[in-house]
mmCIF file of C-alpha atoms in Angstrom:
data_model
loop_
_atom_site.group_PDB
_atom_site.id
_atom_site.type_symbol
_atom_site.label_atom_id
_atom_site.label_comp_id
_atom_site.label_asym_id
_atom_site.label_seq_id
_atom_site.Cartn_x
_atom_site.Cartn_y
_atom_site.Cartn_z
ATOM 1 C CA UNK A 28 0.335 -0.268 0.552
ATOM 2 C CA UNK A 29 2.163 3.090 -1.198
ATOM 3 C CA UNK A 30 -0.531 5.120 -0.668
ATOM 4 C CA UNK A 31 0.581 7.119 2.861
ATOM 5 C CA UNK A 32 4.271 6.475 1.772
ATOM 6 C CA UNK A 33 7.223 8.679 0.625
ATOM 7 C CA UNK A 34 8.468 7.130 -2.901
ATOM 8 C CA UNK A 35 9.784 7.822 -6.387
ATOM 9 C CA UNK A 36 8.506 7.457 -9.651
ATOM 10 C CA UNK A 37 10.980 6.981 -12.548
ATOM 11 C CA UNK A 38 9.640 7.756 -16.529
ATOM 12 C CA UNK A 39 12.057 8.245 -19.316
ATOM 13 C CA UNK A 40 10.752 11.479 -20.922
ATOM 14 C CA UNK A 41 9.773 14.432 -19.316
ATOM 15 C CA UNK A 42 6.468 14.600 -20.574
ATOM 16 C CA UNK A 43 5.735 10.833 -19.044
ATOM 17 C CA UNK A 44 6.463 12.821 -15.767
ATOM 18 C CA UNK A 45 4.010 15.508 -16.539
ATOM 19 C CA UNK A 46 1.385 13.300 -17.822
ATOM 20 C CA UNK A 47 1.941 10.561 -14.955
ATOM 21 C CA UNK A 48 2.111 13.240 -12.377
ATOM 22 C CA UNK A 49 -0.530 14.854 -13.741
ATOM 23 C CA UNK A 50 -2.719 11.702 -13.406
ATOM 24 C CA UNK A 51 -1.892 10.830 -10.103
ATOM 25 C CA UNK A 52 -2.805 14.521 -8.670
ATOM 26 C CA UNK A 53 -6.150 13.878 -10.498
ATOM 27 C CA UNK A 54 -6.939 10.766 -8.365
ATOM 28 C CA UNK A 55 -6.024 12.085 -4.652
ATOM 29 C CA UNK A 56 -2.046 10.862 -4.987
ATOM 30 C CA UNK A 57 -0.011 13.803 -3.680
ATOM 31 C CA UNK A 58 1.763 13.949 -6.355
ATOM 32 C CA UNK A 59 4.653 15.754 -8.003
ATOM 33 C CA UNK A 60 7.140 16.443 -10.901
ATOM 34 C CA UNK A 61 10.458 16.656 -10.949
ATOM 35 C CA UNK A 62 12.802 17.045 -14.734
ATOM 36 C CA UNK A 63 15.420 19.049 -16.492
ATOM 37 C CA UNK A 64 13.158 20.870 -18.158
ATOM 38 C CA UNK A 65 11.204 22.954 -15.468
ATOM 39 C CA UNK A 66 12.343 26.137 -14.016
ATOM 40 C CA UNK A 67 15.050 25.760 -11.965
ATOM 41 C CA UNK A 68 13.211 27.320 -8.572
ATOM 42 C CA UNK A 69 10.431 24.859 -8.784
ATOM 43 C CA UNK A 70 12.499 22.123 -9.363
ATOM 44 C CA UNK A 71 14.073 22.858 -5.907
ATOM 45 C CA UNK A 72 10.739 23.827 -4.140
ATOM 46 C CA UNK A 73 9.296 20.562 -5.547
ATOM 47 C CA UNK A 74 12.495 18.441 -4.377
ATOM 48 C CA UNK A 75 12.456 20.477 -0.802
ATOM 49 C CA UNK A 76 8.449 19.589 -0.556
ATOM 50 C CA UNK A 77 9.019 15.796 -1.434
ATOM 51 C CA UNK A 78 12.672 16.094 1.233
ATOM 52 C CA UNK A 79 10.121 17.065 3.609
ATOM 53 C CA UNK A 80 7.282 15.285 3.222
ATOM 54 C CA UNK A 81 4.712 18.094 2.241
ATOM 55 C CA UNK A 82 4.371 15.314 -0.915
ATOM 56 C CA UNK A 83 4.611 11.763 -0.539
ATOM 57 C CA UNK A 84 5.565 10.967 -4.127
ATOM 58 C CA UNK A 85 7.443 12.618 -6.413
ATOM 59 C CA UNK A 86 7.637 11.708 -10.523
ATOM 60 C CA UNK A 87 11.332 12.465 -11.776
ATOM 61 C CA UNK A 88 13.043 11.731 -15.496
ATOM 62 C CA UNK A 89 16.696 10.435 -13.792
ATOM 63 C CA UNK A 90 17.678 13.971 -13.228
ATOM 64 C CA UNK A 91 16.660 13.801 -9.983
ATOM 65 C CA UNK A 92 18.834 12.169 -7.546
ATOM 66 C CA UNK A 93 21.579 13.089 -7.133
ATOM 67 C CA UNK A 94 22.319 14.241 -3.474
ATOM 68 C CA UNK A 95 19.064 13.053 -2.082
ATOM 69 C CA UNK A 96 19.345 11.035 0.640
ATOM 70 C CA UNK A 97 15.997 11.042 1.920
ATOM 71 C CA UNK A 98 15.672 7.845 4.501
ATOM 72 C CA UNK A 99 12.041 6.822 5.034
ATOM 73 C CA UNK A 100 11.349 6.424 0.686
ATOM 74 C CA UNK A 101 9.637 3.081 0.602
ATOM 75 C CA UNK A 102 8.806 2.447 -2.922
ATOM 76 C CA UNK A 103 10.870 3.156 -5.955
ATOM 77 C CA UNK A 104 9.240 2.645 -9.677
ATOM 78 C CA UNK A 105 10.843 2.501 -12.407
ATOM 79 C CA UNK A 106 7.695 3.427 -14.735
ATOM 80 C CA UNK A 107 9.416 3.105 -17.521
ATOM 81 C CA UNK A 108 12.946 0.928 -18.195
ATOM 82 C CA UNK A 109 16.302 3.042 -17.378
ATOM 83 C CA UNK A 110 18.751 3.120 -19.376
ATOM 84 C CA UNK A 111 21.184 0.109 -18.418
ATOM 85 C CA UNK A 112 21.903 -1.822 -14.966
ATOM 86 C CA UNK A 113 23.806 1.317 -13.589
ATOM 87 C CA UNK A 114 20.362 3.869 -13.009
ATOM 88 C CA UNK A 115 18.525 1.155 -11.894
ATOM 89 C CA UNK A 116 20.689 -0.319 -9.105
ATOM 90 C CA UNK A 117 21.696 3.541 -8.410
ATOM 91 C CA UNK A 118 17.972 4.850 -8.817
ATOM 92 C CA UNK A 119 16.405 1.502 -6.850
ATOM 93 C CA UNK A 120 18.914 2.099 -4.017
ATOM 94 C CA UNK A 121 17.204 5.042 -2.883
ATOM 95 C CA UNK A 122 14.545 3.282 -1.406
ATOM 96 C CA UNK A 123 14.579 2.100 2.245
ATOM 97 C CA UNK A 124 17.552 3.562 3.650
ATOM 98 C CA UNK A 125 17.053 3.677 6.888
ATOM 99 C CA UNK A 126 16.530 0.587 6.927
ATOM 100 C CA UNK A 127 13.069 -0.589 6.971
ATOM 101 C CA UNK A 128 11.385 -2.932 4.349
ATOM 102 C CA UNK A 129 11.160 -0.928 0.646
ATOM 103 C CA UNK A 130 9.731 -1.840 -2.764
ATOM 104 C CA UNK A 131 11.419 -1.663 -6.181
ATOM 105 C CA UNK A 132 9.196 -1.826 -9.070
ATOM 106 C CA UNK A 133 10.658 -1.890 -11.735
ATOM 107 C CA UNK A 134 7.628 -1.963 -15.209
ATOM 108 C CA UNK A 135 8.566 -3.075 -18.409
ATOM 109 C CA UNK A 136 7.316 -2.991 -21.394
ATOM 110 C CA UNK A 137 8.486 -3.584 -25.668
ATOM 111 C CA UNK A 138 8.665 -0.021 -26.123
ATOM 112 C CA UNK A 139 10.495 1.491 -23.298
ATOM 113 C CA UNK A 140 13.443 -0.153 -25.703
ATOM 114 C CA UNK A 141 12.668 1.362 -28.475
ATOM 115 C CA UNK A 142 12.349 4.584 -26.419
ATOM 116 C CA UNK A 143 15.615 3.935 -25.104
ATOM 117 C CA UNK A 144 17.681 2.995 -28.294
ATOM 118 C CA UNK A 145 16.735 6.664 -29.346
ATOM 119 C CA UNK A 146 17.623 8.801 -26.491
ATOM 120 C CA UNK A 147 20.766 6.433 -26.668
ATOM 121 C CA UNK A 148 21.423 7.710 -30.781
ATOM 122 C CA UNK A 149 20.270 11.023 -29.596
ATOM 123 C CA UNK A 150 22.518 11.360 -26.859
ATOM 124 C CA UNK A 151 25.491 8.910 -27.505
ATOM 125 C CA UNK A 152 25.698 9.105 -31.822
ATOM 126 C CA UNK A 153 29.352 11.380 -31.684
ATOM 127 C CA UNK A 154 30.639 9.143 -28.840
ATOM 128 C CA UNK A 155 31.848 5.939 -30.044
ATOM 129 C CA UNK A 156 30.202 4.047 -27.239
ATOM 130 C CA UNK A 157 27.216 2.866 -28.736
ATOM 131 C CA UNK A 158 28.182 -0.433 -28.491
ATOM 132 C CA UNK A 159 28.961 -0.586 -25.106
ATOM 133 C CA UNK A 160 25.468 1.608 -23.862
ATOM 134 C CA UNK A 161 23.489 -1.149 -25.975
ATOM 135 C CA UNK A 162 25.542 -4.125 -24.346
ATOM 136 C CA UNK A 163 24.590 -2.477 -20.800
ATOM 137 C CA UNK A 164 20.875 -1.921 -22.836
ATOM 138 C CA UNK A 165 21.085 -6.051 -23.192
ATOM 139 C CA UNK A 166 21.576 -7.163 -20.313
ATOM 140 C CA UNK A 167 19.157 -4.698 -18.578
ATOM 141 C CA UNK A 168 16.563 -6.393 -21.689
ATOM 142 C CA UNK A 169 17.383 -9.973 -20.163
ATOM 143 C CA UNK A 170 17.205 -8.998 -17.145
ATOM 144 C CA UNK A 171 13.711 -8.011 -17.020
ATOM 145 C CA UNK A 172 12.715 -11.249 -18.312
ATOM 146 C CA UNK A 173 15.030 -13.597 -16.349
ATOM 147 C CA UNK A 174 13.047 -16.253 -14.174
ATOM 148 C CA UNK A 175 16.614 -16.129 -11.980
ATOM 149 C CA UNK A 176 16.542 -14.554 -8.754
ATOM 150 C CA UNK A 177 17.051 -10.838 -9.359
ATOM 151 C CA UNK A 178 19.406 -9.936 -6.421
ATOM 152 C CA UNK A 179 21.876 -12.069 -8.221
ATOM 153 C CA UNK A 180 21.249 -10.772 -11.324
ATOM 154 C CA UNK A 181 22.673 -7.774 -9.980
ATOM 155 C CA UNK A 182 25.493 -9.265 -8.118
ATOM 156 C CA UNK A 183 26.889 -11.007 -11.199
ATOM 157 C CA UNK A 184 26.275 -7.445 -13.858
ATOM 158 C CA UNK A 185 29.113 -5.995 -10.873
ATOM 159 C CA UNK A 186 31.361 -9.173 -10.483
ATOM 160 C CA UNK A 187 30.035 -10.182 -6.903
ATOM 161 C CA UNK A 188 30.376 -13.388 -5.969
ATOM 162 C CA UNK A 189 26.853 -15.796 -5.681
ATOM 163 C CA UNK A 190 26.249 -17.199 -2.326
ATOM 164 C CA UNK A 191 23.248 -18.418 -2.454
ATOM 165 C CA UNK A 192 20.827 -19.704 -5.679
ATOM 166 C CA UNK A 193 17.909 -17.967 -4.245
ATOM 167 C CA UNK A 194 17.751 -14.545 -2.355
ATOM 168 C CA UNK A 195 13.984 -15.113 -1.130
ATOM 169 C CA UNK A 196 13.312 -11.350 -1.459
ATOM 170 C CA UNK A 197 12.719 -10.054 -4.532
ATOM 171 C CA UNK A 198 9.260 -10.934 -7.173
ATOM 172 C CA UNK A 199 11.027 -14.173 -8.356
ATOM 173 C CA UNK A 200 12.465 -15.960 -5.420
ATOM 174 C CA UNK A 201 8.702 -15.495 -3.937
ATOM 175 C CA UNK A 202 7.166 -16.873 -7.157
ATOM 176 C CA UNK A 203 5.342 -19.862 -6.467
ATOM 177 C CA UNK A 204 3.607 -19.687 -9.935
ATOM 178 C CA UNK A 205 4.390 -23.142 -12.032
ATOM 179 C CA UNK A 206 6.291 -22.491 -15.412
ATOM 180 C CA UNK A 207 4.625 -24.462 -17.897
ATOM 181 C CA UNK A 208 6.215 -25.228 -21.225
ATOM 182 C CA UNK A 209 3.568 -24.544 -24.313
ATOM 183 C CA UNK A 210 5.985 -24.823 -26.907
ATOM 184 C CA UNK A 211 4.078 -27.431 -28.665
ATOM 185 C CA UNK A 212 0.553 -25.120 -28.088
ATOM 186 C CA UNK A 213 2.581 -22.139 -28.686
ATOM 187 C CA UNK A 214 3.679 -23.710 -32.696
ATOM 188 C CA UNK A 215 0.065 -25.603 -33.037
ATOM 189 C CA UNK A 216 -1.527 -21.572 -32.961
ATOM 190 C CA UNK A 217 1.143 -20.229 -35.308
#
């Protein structure tokens, strides 16, 4: 139940930030927006209102968060897939800094991949780092599709040693649904 909790919702574009914040306010949620295209004074006011609990949710692009150390963030939702695992880990890490249970939810749509590739083309076309950026994005796509322990996938990405097969805390480890192979049925449909 996120209604009375402090949280951050990250979106890929300014337009999505503004429309989602507006929809949430219309539904009665305490939500404000934050992105690089806003007037700096309004951006600072919105950040302060979130930091001092005048509003519960901040809907933001990745422009939000550097230097933010609000300990009681109970949830971080990625409304769109971020550009890579580093960005996801850094942004998700803003939840639960006080040691209390917090939730990190990554919403994923195939259209997010297209959106991120367009952003990459615009941002990195001249940098010569496109191959590395696409590789990092692909790892995050694979993360979104895995049935393995999500914590372990993050640890492996950052070169850490995996001690246990399951963390018994992530959505995949806690999932009790049964895996069913429907290859034959899918082939028949095709």
